[in-house]
Coordinates of C-alpha atoms and ligand atoms in Angstrom, one line a residue:
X1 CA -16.0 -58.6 37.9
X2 CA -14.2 -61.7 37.9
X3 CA -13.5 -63.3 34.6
X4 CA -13.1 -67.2 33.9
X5 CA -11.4 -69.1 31.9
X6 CA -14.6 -71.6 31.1
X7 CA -16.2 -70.9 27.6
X8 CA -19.1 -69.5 27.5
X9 CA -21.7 -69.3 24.5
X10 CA -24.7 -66.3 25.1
X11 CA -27.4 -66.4 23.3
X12 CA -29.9 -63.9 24.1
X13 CA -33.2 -62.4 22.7
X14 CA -36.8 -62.0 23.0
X15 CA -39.2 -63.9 24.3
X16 CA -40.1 -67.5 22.5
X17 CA -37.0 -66.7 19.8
X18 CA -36.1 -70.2 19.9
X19 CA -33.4 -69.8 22.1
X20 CA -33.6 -72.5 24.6
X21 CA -34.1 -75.0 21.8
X22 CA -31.4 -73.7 20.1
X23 CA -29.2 -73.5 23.5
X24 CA -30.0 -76.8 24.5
X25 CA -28.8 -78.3 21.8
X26 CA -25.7 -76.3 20.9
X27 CA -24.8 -77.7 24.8
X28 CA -25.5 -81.1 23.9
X29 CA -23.7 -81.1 20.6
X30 CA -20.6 -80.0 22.5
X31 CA -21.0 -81.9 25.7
X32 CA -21.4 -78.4 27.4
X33 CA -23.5 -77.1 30.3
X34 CA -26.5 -75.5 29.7
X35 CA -27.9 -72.5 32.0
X36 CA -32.0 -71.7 31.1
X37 CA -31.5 -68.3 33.2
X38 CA -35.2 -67.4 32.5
X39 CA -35.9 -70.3 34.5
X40 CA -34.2 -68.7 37.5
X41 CA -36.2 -65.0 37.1
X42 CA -39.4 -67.8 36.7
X43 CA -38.7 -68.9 39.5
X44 CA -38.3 -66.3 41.9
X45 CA -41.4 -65.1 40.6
X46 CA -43.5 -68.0 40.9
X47 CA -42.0 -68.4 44.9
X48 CA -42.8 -64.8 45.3
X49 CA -46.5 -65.1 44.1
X50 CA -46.8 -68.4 46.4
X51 CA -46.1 -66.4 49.1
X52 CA -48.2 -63.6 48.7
X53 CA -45.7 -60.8 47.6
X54 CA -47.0 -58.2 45.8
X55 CA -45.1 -57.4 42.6
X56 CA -44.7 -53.9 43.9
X57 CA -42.8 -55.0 46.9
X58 CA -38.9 -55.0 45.5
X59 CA -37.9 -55.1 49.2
X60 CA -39.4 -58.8 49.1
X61 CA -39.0 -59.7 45.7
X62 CA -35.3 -59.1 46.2
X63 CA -35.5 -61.6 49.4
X64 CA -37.2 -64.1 47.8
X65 CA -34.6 -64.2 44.5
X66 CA -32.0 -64.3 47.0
X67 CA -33.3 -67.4 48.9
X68 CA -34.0 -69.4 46.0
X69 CA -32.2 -72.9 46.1
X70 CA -34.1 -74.3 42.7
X71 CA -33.2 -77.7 42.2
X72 CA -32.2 -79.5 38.4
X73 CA -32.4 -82.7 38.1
X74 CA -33.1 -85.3 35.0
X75 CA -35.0 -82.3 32.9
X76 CA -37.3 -81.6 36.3
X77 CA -37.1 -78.4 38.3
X78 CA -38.0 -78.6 41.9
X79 CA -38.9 -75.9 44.3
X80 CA -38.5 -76.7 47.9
X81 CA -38.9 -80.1 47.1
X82 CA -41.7 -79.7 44.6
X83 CA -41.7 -80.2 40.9
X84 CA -42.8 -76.8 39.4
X85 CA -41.1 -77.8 35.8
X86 CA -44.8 -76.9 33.9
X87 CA -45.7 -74.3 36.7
X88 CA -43.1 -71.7 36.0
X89 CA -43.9 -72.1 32.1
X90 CA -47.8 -71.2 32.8
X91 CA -48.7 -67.9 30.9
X92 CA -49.5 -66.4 34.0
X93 CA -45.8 -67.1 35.5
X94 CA -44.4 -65.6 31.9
X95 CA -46.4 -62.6 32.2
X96 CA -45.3 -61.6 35.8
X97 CA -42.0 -62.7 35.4
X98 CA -40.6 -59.6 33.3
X99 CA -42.0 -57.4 35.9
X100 CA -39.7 -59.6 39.2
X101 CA -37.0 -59.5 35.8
X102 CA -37.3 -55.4 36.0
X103 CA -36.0 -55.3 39.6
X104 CA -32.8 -54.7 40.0
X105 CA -32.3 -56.2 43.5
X106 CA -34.0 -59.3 42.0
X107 CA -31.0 -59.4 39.2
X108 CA -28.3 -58.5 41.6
X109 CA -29.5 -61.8 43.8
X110 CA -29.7 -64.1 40.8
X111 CA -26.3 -63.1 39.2
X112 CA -23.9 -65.5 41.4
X113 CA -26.1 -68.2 41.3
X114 CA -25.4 -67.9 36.9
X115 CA -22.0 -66.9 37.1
X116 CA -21.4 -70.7 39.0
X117 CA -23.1 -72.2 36.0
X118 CA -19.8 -71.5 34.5
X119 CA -18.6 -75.0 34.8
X120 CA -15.8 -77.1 32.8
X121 CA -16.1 -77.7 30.3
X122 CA -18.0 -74.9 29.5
X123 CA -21.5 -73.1 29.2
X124 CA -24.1 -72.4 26.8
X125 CA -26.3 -69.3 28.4
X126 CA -29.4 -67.9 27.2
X127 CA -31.4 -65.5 28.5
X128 CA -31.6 -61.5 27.9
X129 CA -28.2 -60.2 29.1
X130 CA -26.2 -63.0 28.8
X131 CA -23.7 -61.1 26.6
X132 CA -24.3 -57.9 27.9
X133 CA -24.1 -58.2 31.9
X134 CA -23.4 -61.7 33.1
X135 CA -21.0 -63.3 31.0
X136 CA -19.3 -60.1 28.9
X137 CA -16.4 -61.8 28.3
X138 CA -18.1 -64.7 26.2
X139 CA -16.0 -65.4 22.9
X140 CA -19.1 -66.3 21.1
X141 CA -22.3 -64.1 21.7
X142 CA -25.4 -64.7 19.8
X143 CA -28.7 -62.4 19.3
X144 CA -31.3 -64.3 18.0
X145 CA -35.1 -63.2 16.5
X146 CA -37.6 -63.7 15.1
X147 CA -41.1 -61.7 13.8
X148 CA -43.4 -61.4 16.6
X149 CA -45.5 -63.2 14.4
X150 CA -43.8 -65.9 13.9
X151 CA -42.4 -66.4 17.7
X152 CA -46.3 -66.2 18.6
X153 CA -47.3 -68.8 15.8
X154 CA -44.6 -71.4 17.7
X155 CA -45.5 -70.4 21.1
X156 CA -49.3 -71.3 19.6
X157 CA -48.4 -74.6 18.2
X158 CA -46.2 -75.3 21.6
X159 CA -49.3 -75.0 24.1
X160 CA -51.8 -77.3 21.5
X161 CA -48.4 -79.8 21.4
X162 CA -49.6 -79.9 25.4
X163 CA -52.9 -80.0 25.1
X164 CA -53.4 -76.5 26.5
X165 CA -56.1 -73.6 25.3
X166 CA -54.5 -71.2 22.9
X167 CA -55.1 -68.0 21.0
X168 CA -52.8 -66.6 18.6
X169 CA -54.3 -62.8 18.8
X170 CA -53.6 -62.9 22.7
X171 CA -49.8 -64.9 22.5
X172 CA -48.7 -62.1 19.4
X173 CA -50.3 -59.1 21.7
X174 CA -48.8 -60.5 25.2
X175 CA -45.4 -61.4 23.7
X176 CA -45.1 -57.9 22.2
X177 CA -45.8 -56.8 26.0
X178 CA -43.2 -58.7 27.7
X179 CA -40.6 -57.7 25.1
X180 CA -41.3 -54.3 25.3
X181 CA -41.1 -54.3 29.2
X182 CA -38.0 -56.0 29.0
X183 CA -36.5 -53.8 26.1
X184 CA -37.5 -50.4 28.3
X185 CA -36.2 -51.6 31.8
X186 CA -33.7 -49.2 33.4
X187 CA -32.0 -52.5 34.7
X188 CA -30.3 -54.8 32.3
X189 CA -32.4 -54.0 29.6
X190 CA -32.9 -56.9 26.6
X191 CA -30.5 -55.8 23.7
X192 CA -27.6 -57.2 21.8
X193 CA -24.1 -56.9 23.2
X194 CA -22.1 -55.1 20.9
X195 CA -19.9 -57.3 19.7
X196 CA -23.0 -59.7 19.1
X197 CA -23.4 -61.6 16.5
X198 CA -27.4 -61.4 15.0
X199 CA -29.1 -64.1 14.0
X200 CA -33.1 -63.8 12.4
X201 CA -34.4 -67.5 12.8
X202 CA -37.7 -66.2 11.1
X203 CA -37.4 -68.0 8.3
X204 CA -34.6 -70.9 9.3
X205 CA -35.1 -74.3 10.6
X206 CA -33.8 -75.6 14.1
X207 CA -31.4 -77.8 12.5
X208 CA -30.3 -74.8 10.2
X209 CA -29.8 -72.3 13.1
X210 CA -27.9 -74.9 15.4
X211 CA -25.4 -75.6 12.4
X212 CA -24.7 -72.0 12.0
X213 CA -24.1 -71.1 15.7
X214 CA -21.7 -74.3 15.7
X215 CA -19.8 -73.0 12.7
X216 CA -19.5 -69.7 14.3
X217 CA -18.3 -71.3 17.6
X218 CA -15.1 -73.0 15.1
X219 CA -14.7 -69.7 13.6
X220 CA -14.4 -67.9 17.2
X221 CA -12.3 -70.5 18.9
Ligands
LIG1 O1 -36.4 -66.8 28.6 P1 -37.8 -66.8 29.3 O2 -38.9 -66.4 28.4 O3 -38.1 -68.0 30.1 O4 -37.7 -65.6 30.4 C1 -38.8 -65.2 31.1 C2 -38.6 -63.7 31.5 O5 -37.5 -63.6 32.4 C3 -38.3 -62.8 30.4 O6 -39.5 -62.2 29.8 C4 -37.5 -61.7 31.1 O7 -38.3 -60.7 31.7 C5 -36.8 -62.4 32.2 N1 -35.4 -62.7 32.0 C6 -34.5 -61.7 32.2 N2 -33.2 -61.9 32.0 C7 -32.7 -63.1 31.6 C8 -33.6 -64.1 31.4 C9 -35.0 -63.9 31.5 O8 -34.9 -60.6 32.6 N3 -31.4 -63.3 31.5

């Protein structure tokens, strides 16, 4: 594997952890790219179910990741020219997404297309294996949690913030799904590198969990 010289921040953990909040701000705060890699396994998923591939068919799934020419521009992501920023977040899209993610031809295809997110002046990652597979050589890696309770309880107050239908029962029970299939994949399963660094946000503000992975970032530099 070929290893850069770009700093590179991972931040990984399980679903609605906080972690592109958290990610997306640690990039601003340092004038640092930021790569949303479960944006990428969204959207392979959401082309793949636009076109009518099964979720059994790895063959295709594997195709379709490997095609994928996503677009990012001014906070929108567009999809052969269509804006599918709010499509790929549907619960739908989340739910079939960690079974594309379990794939390994699907993660194979997506790999170079985060490894050239690695830009100057560096990267802020977050995803699952950030630390562990794709960028194992970042100084700083962070696993971050929370209670599935809690993670649920924010996803909840998210989907009312957009004016969508919720129910707290359903988000806690399909959350704990999607981690699990993403803890007990053969391929790139979620877990912390070991040399991580964990972080439970259960009980910490966004502020309070941005200021402690800047002052580790000091520490590591
Ligand atoms: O981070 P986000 O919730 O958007 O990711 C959606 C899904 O994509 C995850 O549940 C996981 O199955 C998959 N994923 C992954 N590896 C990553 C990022 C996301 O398998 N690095």
């Amino acid at each position: 594997m070929k290893h850069s010289n770009i700093p590179v921040i991972a931040i990984d953990g399980p679903a609605a952890s906080g972690k592109g909040t958290i990610a997306g701000r640690v990039a601003k705060a340092l004038g640092f790219h930021y790569l949303d890699s479960g944006a990428l396994y969204r959207l392979a998923t959401l082309a793949a179910l636009k076109a009518g591939i099964s979720l059994d068919d790895a063959q295709a799934l594997e195709f379709t990741a490997s095609r994928l020419a996503p677009v990012f521009e001014a906070g929108r992501i567009l999809l052969d020219g269509e804006d599918v920023t709010q499509a790929i977040r549907s619960e739908a899209v989340s739910a079939a997404t960690s079974k594309v993610a379990a794939v390994p031809g699907v993660r194979r295809a997506l790999f170079e297309l985060q490894r050239r997110a690695a830009r100057a002046p560096g990267l802020v990652a977050d995803g699952r294996d950030m630390g562990t597979v794709v960028f194992p050589e970042a100084p700083l890696k962070v696993f971050m949690t929370a209670s599935a309770r809690v993670r649920a309880e924010r996803r909840y107050r998210q989907l009312l913030e957009r004016g969508e239908k919720a129910d707290l029962n359903m988000l806690t029970a399909d959350l704990e799904a999607r981690d699990r299939r993403d803890r007990e994949r053969a391929s790139a399963p979620l877990k912390p590198a070991d040399d991580a660094r964990l972080l439970d946000t259960s009980a910490m503000g966004i502020e309070e969990v941005v200021g402690k992975v800047l002052e580790w970032w000091d520490e590591c530099r």
